[in-house]
Amino acid sequence: MKALRLKDWGQEPELTDLDRPVPGPGEVLVRVEAAGLCHSDLHVLDAAPGALPYRPPFTLGHEIAGRVAALGPGADGGPRPGERVVVYGPWGCGSCTRCAAGQDNHCDRRDTLGWHGAGLGRDGGMAEYILVPAARHLVPIGDLPADQAAPLSDAGLTSYHAVAGVRQALGEGSTAVVLGVGGLGHLAVQILRATTPSRVLAVDLRPEALALATRSGAHQSIPMDADTAAALRKATGGVGVDAVLDFAGAQPTLDLATEVLRPGGELAIVGSGGGQLTVRKPGFLPPGVRLSLPFWGTRQELTEVIALARSGALRVETEQLPLPSAPDAVDRLRRGRIRGRAVLVMPT
Ligand code: FEH
Ligand code: ZN
Ligand code: ZN
């Protein structure tokens, strides 16, 4: 089978021929239909030796949808062969209290495993097949198209989990701001509109991203410039923003969040843009502000995201690309030239 592999640190990913895996006890073989490309894939590709606890070579791809091809011994009880599924990408130890509760994203042993999941130290789904360690990592998707389902397992799930973490601030009359309208941000706008009464404002540098925000249901799409803070404050009648979801996590966006948050507001820092925030009392953050650093999501939340999408409430803006064009897609993602989410489609 074809697989896009990281052979060693600092090398470009290589399309490689591998033997099709055979599922062992408890494992499930999935025929991949689509695999999303994420900024975290860039972090993996750009990592210096020793920066991540992973040991190359491994196949990339942690946003995967496909069809169950075969079950290993004892892997029954989950989706049957032929059933279409999405893969819950955070793979923990499987035995701690967090993993037992379907919260592999918070596995207590994550620092001892040498991986974080599919395509993150373990063989992932930018390949024709993926071996999933347990049926519990699979969520049925029915007839949801693969290019829609795959991004929901990471971009969708991460955005949904971030919204869940700030939900207490999003009652009637509240205002939520999405900073950065890319693969995750445009889904966060839709999730906010579908699951909260809040007024949703979106901010980005790029005109095409602001247009995507509007198409996704933002009440206002505001360019990131010297007037953004004033515009956001004006949109709230001067009281400030109840929740900021920062999908960039860069210094300008964190500074903007500090300027516009309402007392008692929520700040979710989702993006890994390297920005820093000084938390001090007294300090620049308004009183009562709560911070969260959401990471991926739970398996239960993934089932809720898939149900939202199947109800028609979520639509992923995707660019579908054949697997062999992955190096070009990686380059375009680096340059911010992907609209929505790039999804690699496997050869049939
Ligand atoms: C995965 C592994 C490590 C860091 C970040 C991520 C995210 O892409 C998961 O949503
Ligand atoms: Zn990711
Ligand atoms: Zn665990």
CSV table of C-alpha atoms and ligand atoms in Angstrom, one decimal:
chain,number,residue,atom,x,y,z
A,1,MET,CA,0.0,0.0,0.0
A,2,LYS,CA,1.0,3.7,-0.4
A,3,ALA,CA,1.8,5.6,2.8
A,4,LEU,CA,3.2,9.1,3.4
A,5,ARG,CA,6.0,8.6,5.9
A,6,LEU,CA,8.3,10.7,8.0
A,7,LYS,CA,11.5,8.6,7.6
A,8,ASP,CA,13.7,10.7,9.9
A,9,TRP,CA,13.6,14.1,11.7
A,10,GLY,CA,14.0,17.1,9.4
A,11,GLN,CA,13.3,15.2,6.2
A,12,GLU,CA,10.4,15.9,3.9
A,13,PRO,CA,7.6,13.2,4.0
A,14,GLU,CA,8.0,10.4,1.5
A,15,LEU,CA,5.3,8.5,-0.4
A,16,THR,CA,6.4,4.9,0.3
A,17,ASP,CA,5.2,1.4,-0.6
A,18,LEU,CA,4.5,-0.7,2.5
A,19,ASP,CA,2.9,-4.1,3.1
A,20,ARG,CA,-0.8,-3.8,4.1
A,21,PRO,CA,-1.0,-4.3,7.9
A,22,VAL,CA,-2.7,-7.4,9.4
A,23,PRO,CA,-4.8,-6.7,12.5
A,24,GLY,CA,-3.6,-8.5,15.6
A,25,PRO,CA,-5.6,-9.1,18.8
A,26,GLY,CA,-8.0,-6.3,19.5
A,27,GLU,CA,-6.9,-4.3,16.4
A,28,VAL,CA,-9.0,-3.1,13.5
A,29,LEU,CA,-7.8,-2.5,9.9
A,30,VAL,CA,-9.4,0.5,8.3
A,31,ARG,CA,-9.3,1.2,4.5
A,32,VAL,CA,-8.7,4.9,4.5
A,33,GLU,CA,-10.8,7.1,2.3
A,34,ALA,CA,-9.6,10.5,3.4
A,35,ALA,CA,-7.0,12.0,5.8
A,36,GLY,CA,-6.9,15.7,6.8
A,37,LEU,CA,-3.7,17.8,6.9
A,38,CYS,CA,-3.2,19.8,10.1
A,39,HIS,CA,-0.8,22.4,11.3
A,40,SER,CA,0.4,19.9,13.9
A,41,ASP,CA,1.7,17.8,11.0
A,42,LEU,CA,3.9,20.8,10.2
A,43,HIS,CA,5.1,20.9,13.8
A,44,VAL,CA,6.0,17.2,13.4
A,45,LEU,CA,7.8,17.7,10.1
A,46,ASP,CA,9.7,20.7,11.4
A,47,ALA,CA,10.6,19.2,14.8
A,48,ALA,CA,14.3,18.9,15.7
A,49,PRO,CA,15.5,15.5,16.8
A,50,GLY,CA,14.4,14.9,20.4
A,51,ALA,CA,11.9,17.8,20.4
A,52,LEU,CA,9.0,15.3,20.2
A,53,PRO,CA,8.8,11.9,22.0
A,54,TYR,CA,8.3,10.1,18.7
A,55,ARG,CA,10.6,7.6,17.0
A,56,PRO,CA,10.6,7.8,13.2
A,57,PRO,CA,9.9,6.2,10.8
A,58,PHE,CA,6.1,6.4,11.0
A,59,THR,CA,3.2,7.3,8.7
A,60,LEU,CA,1.7,10.7,9.1
A,61,GLY,CA,-2.0,11.6,9.4
A,62,HIS,CA,-4.2,12.0,12.5
A,63,GLU,CA,-7.5,13.0,10.9
A,64,ILE,CA,-8.9,9.9,9.3
A,65,ALA,CA,-12.1,8.5,7.8
A,66,GLY,CA,-12.7,5.2,6.0
A,67,ARG,CA,-14.3,1.8,6.1
A,68,VAL,CA,-13.6,-1.1,8.4
A,69,ALA,CA,-11.6,-3.7,6.3
A,70,ALA,CA,-10.9,-6.4,8.9
A,71,LEU,CA,-11.1,-7.2,12.6
A,72,GLY,CA,-8.3,-8.8,14.6
A,73,PRO,CA,-9.1,-11.6,17.1
A,74,GLY,CA,-11.3,-10.2,19.9
A,75,ALA,CA,-11.9,-6.9,18.1
A,76,ASP,CA,-15.6,-7.5,17.7
A,77,GLY,CA,-18.1,-5.4,19.7
A,78,GLY,CA,-17.3,-2.3,17.7
A,79,PRO,CA,-18.1,-1.4,14.0
A,80,ARG,CA,-18.4,-4.3,11.7
A,81,PRO,CA,-16.4,-4.9,8.4
A,82,GLY,CA,-17.8,-2.7,5.7
A,83,GLU,CA,-19.0,0.0,8.2
A,84,ARG,CA,-17.8,3.6,7.5
A,85,VAL,CA,-16.0,5.2,10.4
A,86,VAL,CA,-13.9,8.1,11.6
A,87,VAL,CA,-10.9,7.4,13.8
A,88,TYR,CA,-10.6,9.0,17.3
A,89,GLY,CA,-7.0,10.2,16.9
A,90,PRO,CA,-5.6,10.6,20.4
A,91,TRP,CA,-4.4,7.1,21.4
A,92,GLY,CA,-3.5,6.9,25.1
A,93,CYS,CA,-2.3,4.0,27.2
A,94,GLY,CA,-5.8,2.5,27.2
A,95,SER,CA,-5.8,1.6,30.9
A,96,CYS,CA,-5.6,4.8,33.0
A,97,THR,CA,-8.8,6.3,34.4
A,98,ARG,CA,-8.8,9.0,31.6
A,99,CYS,CA,-8.4,6.5,28.8
A,100,ALA,CA,-11.0,4.2,30.3
A,101,ALA,CA,-13.4,7.2,30.2
A,102,GLY,CA,-12.7,7.9,26.5
A,103,GLN,CA,-10.5,10.9,27.3
A,104,ASP,CA,-7.3,9.7,25.7
A,105,ASN,CA,-6.5,13.4,25.0
A,106,HIS,CA,-5.8,13.6,28.7
A,107,CYS,CA,-4.1,10.2,29.2
A,108,ASP,CA,-2.2,10.2,32.5
A,109,ARG,CA,0.7,8.3,30.9
A,110,ARG,CA,0.9,10.5,27.8
A,111,ASP,CA,4.6,11.4,28.6
A,112,THR,CA,5.6,7.8,28.8
A,113,LEU,CA,4.2,6.4,25.6
A,114,GLY,CA,6.5,7.7,22.9
A,115,TRP,CA,3.4,8.8,20.9
A,116,HIS,CA,0.3,10.9,21.0
A,117,GLY,CA,-1.8,8.9,18.5
A,118,ALA,CA,-2.4,8.1,14.9
A,119,GLY,CA,0.3,9.9,12.8
A,120,LEU,CA,1.8,11.3,16.0
A,121,GLY,CA,4.5,8.7,16.7
A,122,ARG,CA,2.3,5.8,15.6
A,123,ASP,CA,1.5,4.9,12.0
A,124,GLY,CA,-1.3,7.2,10.9
A,125,GLY,CA,-3.9,7.6,8.1
A,126,MET,CA,-2.1,9.3,5.2
A,127,ALA,CA,-2.1,5.8,3.7
A,128,GLU,CA,-4.4,3.3,2.0
A,129,TYR,CA,-4.8,1.5,5.3
A,130,ILE,CA,-4.4,2.2,9.0
A,131,LEU,CA,-4.2,-0.2,11.8
A,132,VAL,CA,-6.3,1.1,14.8
A,133,PRO,CA,-5.2,-0.4,18.2
A,134,ALA,CA,-8.7,-0.8,19.5
A,135,ALA,CA,-12.3,-0.7,18.3
A,136,ARG,CA,-13.1,2.0,20.9
A,137,HIS,CA,-11.2,4.5,18.7
A,138,LEU,CA,-13.8,4.1,15.9
A,139,VAL,CA,-17.0,6.2,15.6
A,140,PRO,CA,-19.6,5.3,12.9
A,141,ILE,CA,-20.3,8.0,10.3
A,142,GLY,CA,-23.1,6.5,8.2
A,143,ASP,CA,-23.2,8.2,4.8
A,144,LEU,CA,-21.2,11.3,5.8
A,145,PRO,CA,-18.7,12.0,3.0
A,146,ALA,CA,-15.1,11.1,4.0
A,147,ASP,CA,-13.8,14.5,3.2
A,148,GLN,CA,-16.3,15.9,5.7
A,149,ALA,CA,-15.8,13.3,8.4
A,150,ALA,CA,-12.0,13.2,8.5
A,151,PRO,CA,-11.5,16.9,9.5
A,152,LEU,CA,-14.2,16.5,12.1
A,153,SER,CA,-12.0,14.1,14.1
A,154,ASP,CA,-9.5,16.8,14.8
A,155,ALA,CA,-10.4,20.3,13.5
A,156,GLY,CA,-14.0,19.7,14.4
A,157,LEU,CA,-13.4,17.9,17.7
A,158,THR,CA,-10.8,20.3,18.9
A,159,SER,CA,-13.1,23.3,18.1
A,160,TYR,CA,-16.1,21.5,19.8
A,161,HIS,CA,-14.0,20.8,22.9
A,162,ALA,CA,-12.8,24.4,23.1
A,163,VAL,CA,-16.4,25.7,22.9
A,164,ALA,CA,-17.5,23.2,25.6
A,165,GLY,CA,-14.8,24.6,27.9
A,166,VAL,CA,-16.1,28.2,27.6
A,167,ARG,CA,-19.8,27.4,27.4
A,168,GLN,CA,-20.6,28.7,30.8
A,169,ALA,CA,-20.0,32.2,29.5
A,170,LEU,CA,-22.1,31.8,26.4
A,171,GLY,CA,-25.6,32.4,27.6
A,172,GLU,CA,-28.3,34.7,26.1
A,173,GLY,CA,-27.0,38.1,25.1
A,174,SER,CA,-23.4,36.9,25.2
A,175,THR,CA,-20.7,37.6,22.6
A,176,ALA,CA,-18.1,35.1,21.4
A,177,VAL,CA,-15.1,35.9,19.3
A,178,VAL,CA,-13.2,33.5,17.0
A,179,LEU,CA,-9.6,34.7,16.3
A,180,GLY,CA,-8.3,32.9,13.2
A,181,VAL,CA,-10.7,31.5,10.7
A,182,GLY,CA,-8.9,28.5,9.2
A,183,GLY,CA,-9.5,24.8,9.4
A,184,LEU,CA,-10.6,24.9,13.0
A,185,GLY,CA,-11.9,28.5,13.3
A,186,HIS,CA,-14.5,28.2,10.5
A,187,LEU,CA,-15.9,25.1,12.3
A,188,ALA,CA,-15.9,26.9,15.7
A,189,VAL,CA,-18.1,29.6,14.2
A,190,GLN,CA,-20.5,26.9,13.0
A,191,ILE,CA,-20.4,25.1,16.3
A,192,LEU,CA,-21.0,28.3,18.3
A,193,ARG,CA,-24.0,29.1,16.0
A,194,ALA,CA,-25.4,25.6,16.3
A,195,THR,CA,-25.0,25.1,20.0
A,196,THR,CA,-25.1,28.5,21.8
A,197,PRO,CA,-27.3,31.6,21.7
A,198,SER,CA,-24.2,33.9,21.6
A,199,ARG,CA,-23.4,36.5,19.0
A,200,VAL,CA,-20.4,35.3,17.0
A,201,LEU,CA,-17.7,37.6,15.8
A,202,ALA,CA,-14.8,36.4,13.7
A,203,VAL,CA,-11.4,38.0,13.2
A,204,ASP,CA,-8.7,37.3,10.7
A,205,LEU,CA,-6.0,39.0,8.6
A,206,ARG,CA,-7.0,37.5,5.3
A,207,PRO,CA,-10.1,38.7,3.3
A,208,GLU,CA,-10.7,35.2,2.1
A,209,ALA,CA,-10.8,33.9,5.7
A,210,LEU,CA,-13.3,36.7,6.6
A,211,ALA,CA,-15.5,35.7,3.7
A,212,LEU,CA,-15.3,32.0,5.0
A,213,ALA,CA,-16.3,33.2,8.4
A,214,THR,CA,-19.4,35.0,7.0
A,215,ARG,CA,-20.3,31.9,5.0
A,216,SER,CA,-19.9,29.9,8.2
A,217,GLY,CA,-22.5,32.0,10.0
A,218,ALA,CA,-20.5,34.7,11.8
A,219,HIS,CA,-22.6,37.7,12.7
A,220,GLN,CA,-19.7,40.0,12.0
A,221,SER,CA,-16.3,39.3,10.3
A,222,ILE,CA,-13.7,41.9,11.4
A,223,PRO,CA,-10.2,42.4,9.9
A,224,MET,CA,-7.3,42.1,12.3
A,225,ASP,CA,-5.8,45.6,12.4
A,226,ALA,CA,-5.3,48.6,14.7
A,227,ASP,CA,-9.0,49.2,15.0
A,228,THR,CA,-10.1,45.6,15.8
A,229,ALA,CA,-10.2,46.0,19.6
A,230,ALA,CA,-12.4,49.1,19.3
A,231,ALA,CA,-14.6,47.3,16.8
A,232,LEU,CA,-15.1,44.3,19.1
A,233,ARG,CA,-15.8,46.5,22.1
A,234,LYS,CA,-18.3,48.5,20.0
A,235,ALA,CA,-20.0,45.3,19.0
A,236,THR,CA,-20.5,44.4,22.7
A,237,GLY,CA,-21.9,47.8,23.6
A,238,GLY,CA,-18.7,48.5,25.4
A,239,VAL,CA,-18.9,45.7,28.1
A,240,GLY,CA,-16.3,43.5,26.4
A,241,VAL,CA,-16.4,39.9,24.9
A,242,ASP,CA,-17.7,37.0,27.0
A,243,ALA,CA,-15.5,34.4,25.4
A,244,VAL,CA,-12.5,34.5,23.1
A,245,LEU,CA,-11.4,31.4,21.2
A,246,ASP,CA,-7.9,32.0,19.9
A,247,PHE,CA,-7.1,29.6,17.1
A,248,ALA,CA,-3.8,31.4,16.3
A,249,GLY,CA,-2.4,31.6,19.8
A,250,ALA,CA,0.1,34.3,18.5
A,251,GLN,CA,1.2,37.4,20.4
A,252,PRO,CA,-1.1,39.8,18.5
A,253,THR,CA,-4.2,37.6,19.1
A,254,LEU,CA,-3.4,37.1,22.8
A,255,ASP,CA,-2.8,40.8,23.2
A,256,LEU,CA,-6.1,41.5,21.5
A,257,ALA,CA,-7.9,39.0,23.7
A,258,THR,CA,-6.5,40.7,26.8
A,259,GLU,CA,-7.8,44.1,25.5
A,260,VAL,CA,-11.4,43.0,24.8
A,261,LEU,CA,-12.3,40.3,27.4
A,262,ARG,CA,-15.2,41.1,29.7
A,263,PRO,CA,-14.7,40.7,33.5
A,264,GLY,CA,-15.7,37.1,34.2
A,265,GLY,CA,-15.0,36.2,30.6
A,266,GLU,CA,-13.3,33.1,29.2
A,267,LEU,CA,-10.2,32.7,27.0
A,268,ALA,CA,-9.5,29.5,25.2
A,269,ILE,CA,-6.0,29.3,23.7
A,270,VAL,CA,-6.3,26.7,21.0
A,271,GLY,CA,-3.6,27.6,18.5
A,272,SER,CA,0.1,27.0,19.1
A,273,GLY,CA,1.3,30.3,17.7
A,274,GLY,CA,3.9,30.8,20.4
A,275,GLY,CA,2.3,33.9,21.9
A,276,GLN,CA,2.8,34.6,25.6
A,277,LEU,CA,0.3,35.8,28.2
A,278,THR,CA,1.3,37.3,31.6
A,279,VAL,CA,-1.1,36.2,34.3
A,280,ARG,CA,-0.6,38.3,37.4
A,281,LYS,CA,-2.9,39.9,40.0
A,282,PRO,CA,-3.3,42.8,39.7
A,283,GLY,CA,-2.5,42.7,36.0
A,284,PHE,CA,-3.8,43.3,32.5
A,285,LEU,CA,-6.5,40.6,32.4
A,286,PRO,CA,-9.9,41.7,33.7
A,287,PRO,CA,-11.1,40.2,37.0
A,288,GLY,CA,-12.7,36.8,36.9
A,289,VAL,CA,-11.3,35.8,33.6
A,290,ARG,CA,-10.8,32.0,33.2
A,291,LEU,CA,-8.2,30.5,30.8
A,292,SER,CA,-8.2,27.1,29.1
A,293,LEU,CA,-5.6,25.4,26.9
A,294,PRO,CA,-7.9,22.8,25.2
A,295,PHE,CA,-6.3,19.9,23.5
A,296,TRP,CA,-8.2,17.8,21.0
A,297,GLY,CA,-11.3,16.3,22.6
A,298,THR,CA,-13.0,13.2,24.1
A,299,ARG,CA,-14.4,10.2,22.3
A,300,GLN,CA,-17.9,11.1,23.5
A,301,GLU,CA,-17.5,14.6,22.1
A,302,LEU,CA,-16.5,13.1,18.7
A,303,THR,CA,-19.8,11.2,18.6
A,304,GLU,CA,-21.5,14.5,19.2
A,305,VAL,CA,-19.6,16.3,16.5
A,306,ILE,CA,-20.4,13.6,14.0
A,307,ALA,CA,-24.1,13.8,15.0
A,308,LEU,CA,-24.1,17.6,14.5
A,309,ALA,CA,-22.5,17.1,11.0
A,310,ARG,CA,-25.0,14.4,10.1
A,311,SER,CA,-27.9,16.7,11.2
A,312,GLY,CA,-26.6,19.2,8.6
A,313,ALA,CA,-25.4,21.8,11.2
A,314,LEU,CA,-21.7,21.5,10.3
A,315,ARG,CA,-20.1,21.8,6.9
A,316,VAL,CA,-16.3,21.6,6.5
A,317,GLU,CA,-14.8,23.8,3.8
A,318,THR,CA,-12.2,21.4,2.3
A,319,GLU,CA,-9.7,21.3,-0.5
A,320,GLN,CA,-9.5,17.6,-1.6
A,321,LEU,CA,-6.1,16.6,-3.0
A,322,PRO,CA,-4.8,13.2,-4.1
A,323,LEU,CA,-2.3,11.5,-1.7
A,324,PRO,CA,0.7,12.0,-4.0
A,325,SER,CA,0.2,15.8,-4.0
A,326,ALA,CA,0.7,15.8,-0.2
A,327,PRO,CA,4.2,17.5,-0.4
A,328,ASP,CA,2.6,20.4,-2.3
A,329,ALA,CA,-0.3,20.6,0.2
A,330,VAL,CA,2.2,20.7,3.1
A,331,ASP,CA,4.0,23.6,1.3
A,332,ARG,CA,0.8,25.5,0.7
A,333,LEU,CA,-0.4,25.0,4.3
A,334,ARG,CA,3.0,26.4,5.5
A,335,ARG,CA,2.3,29.5,3.4
A,336,GLY,CA,-1.3,29.9,4.6
A,337,ARG,CA,-2.6,29.2,1.2
A,338,ILE,CA,-5.1,26.5,2.1
A,339,ARG,CA,-8.7,27.6,2.4
A,340,GLY,CA,-10.5,25.7,5.1
A,341,ARG,CA,-9.0,22.2,5.5
A,342,ALA,CA,-6.8,20.3,3.1
A,343,VAL,CA,-7.9,16.7,2.8
A,344,LEU,CA,-5.9,14.0,1.2
A,345,VAL,CA,-8.0,11.5,-0.7
A,346,MET,CA,-6.7,8.0,-1.1
A,347,PRO,CA,-6.5,6.1,-4.4
A,348,THR,CA,-9.5,3.8,-4.7
B,1,FEH,C1,-1.9,16.7,18.1
B,1,FEH,C2,-0.7,16.3,18.7
B,1,FEH,C3,0.1,17.2,19.3
B,1,FEH,C4,-0.2,18.6,19.3
B,1,FEH,C5,-1.4,19.0,18.7
B,1,FEH,C6,-2.2,18.1,18.1
B,1,FEH,C7,-3.5,18.6,17.5
B,1,FEH,O1,-3.4,18.7,16.1
B,1,FEH,C8,-4.6,17.7,17.8
B,1,FEH,O2,-5.7,18.4,17.5
B,2,ZN,ZN,-4.3,18.2,14.4
B,3,ZN,ZN,-4.1,6.5,29.5
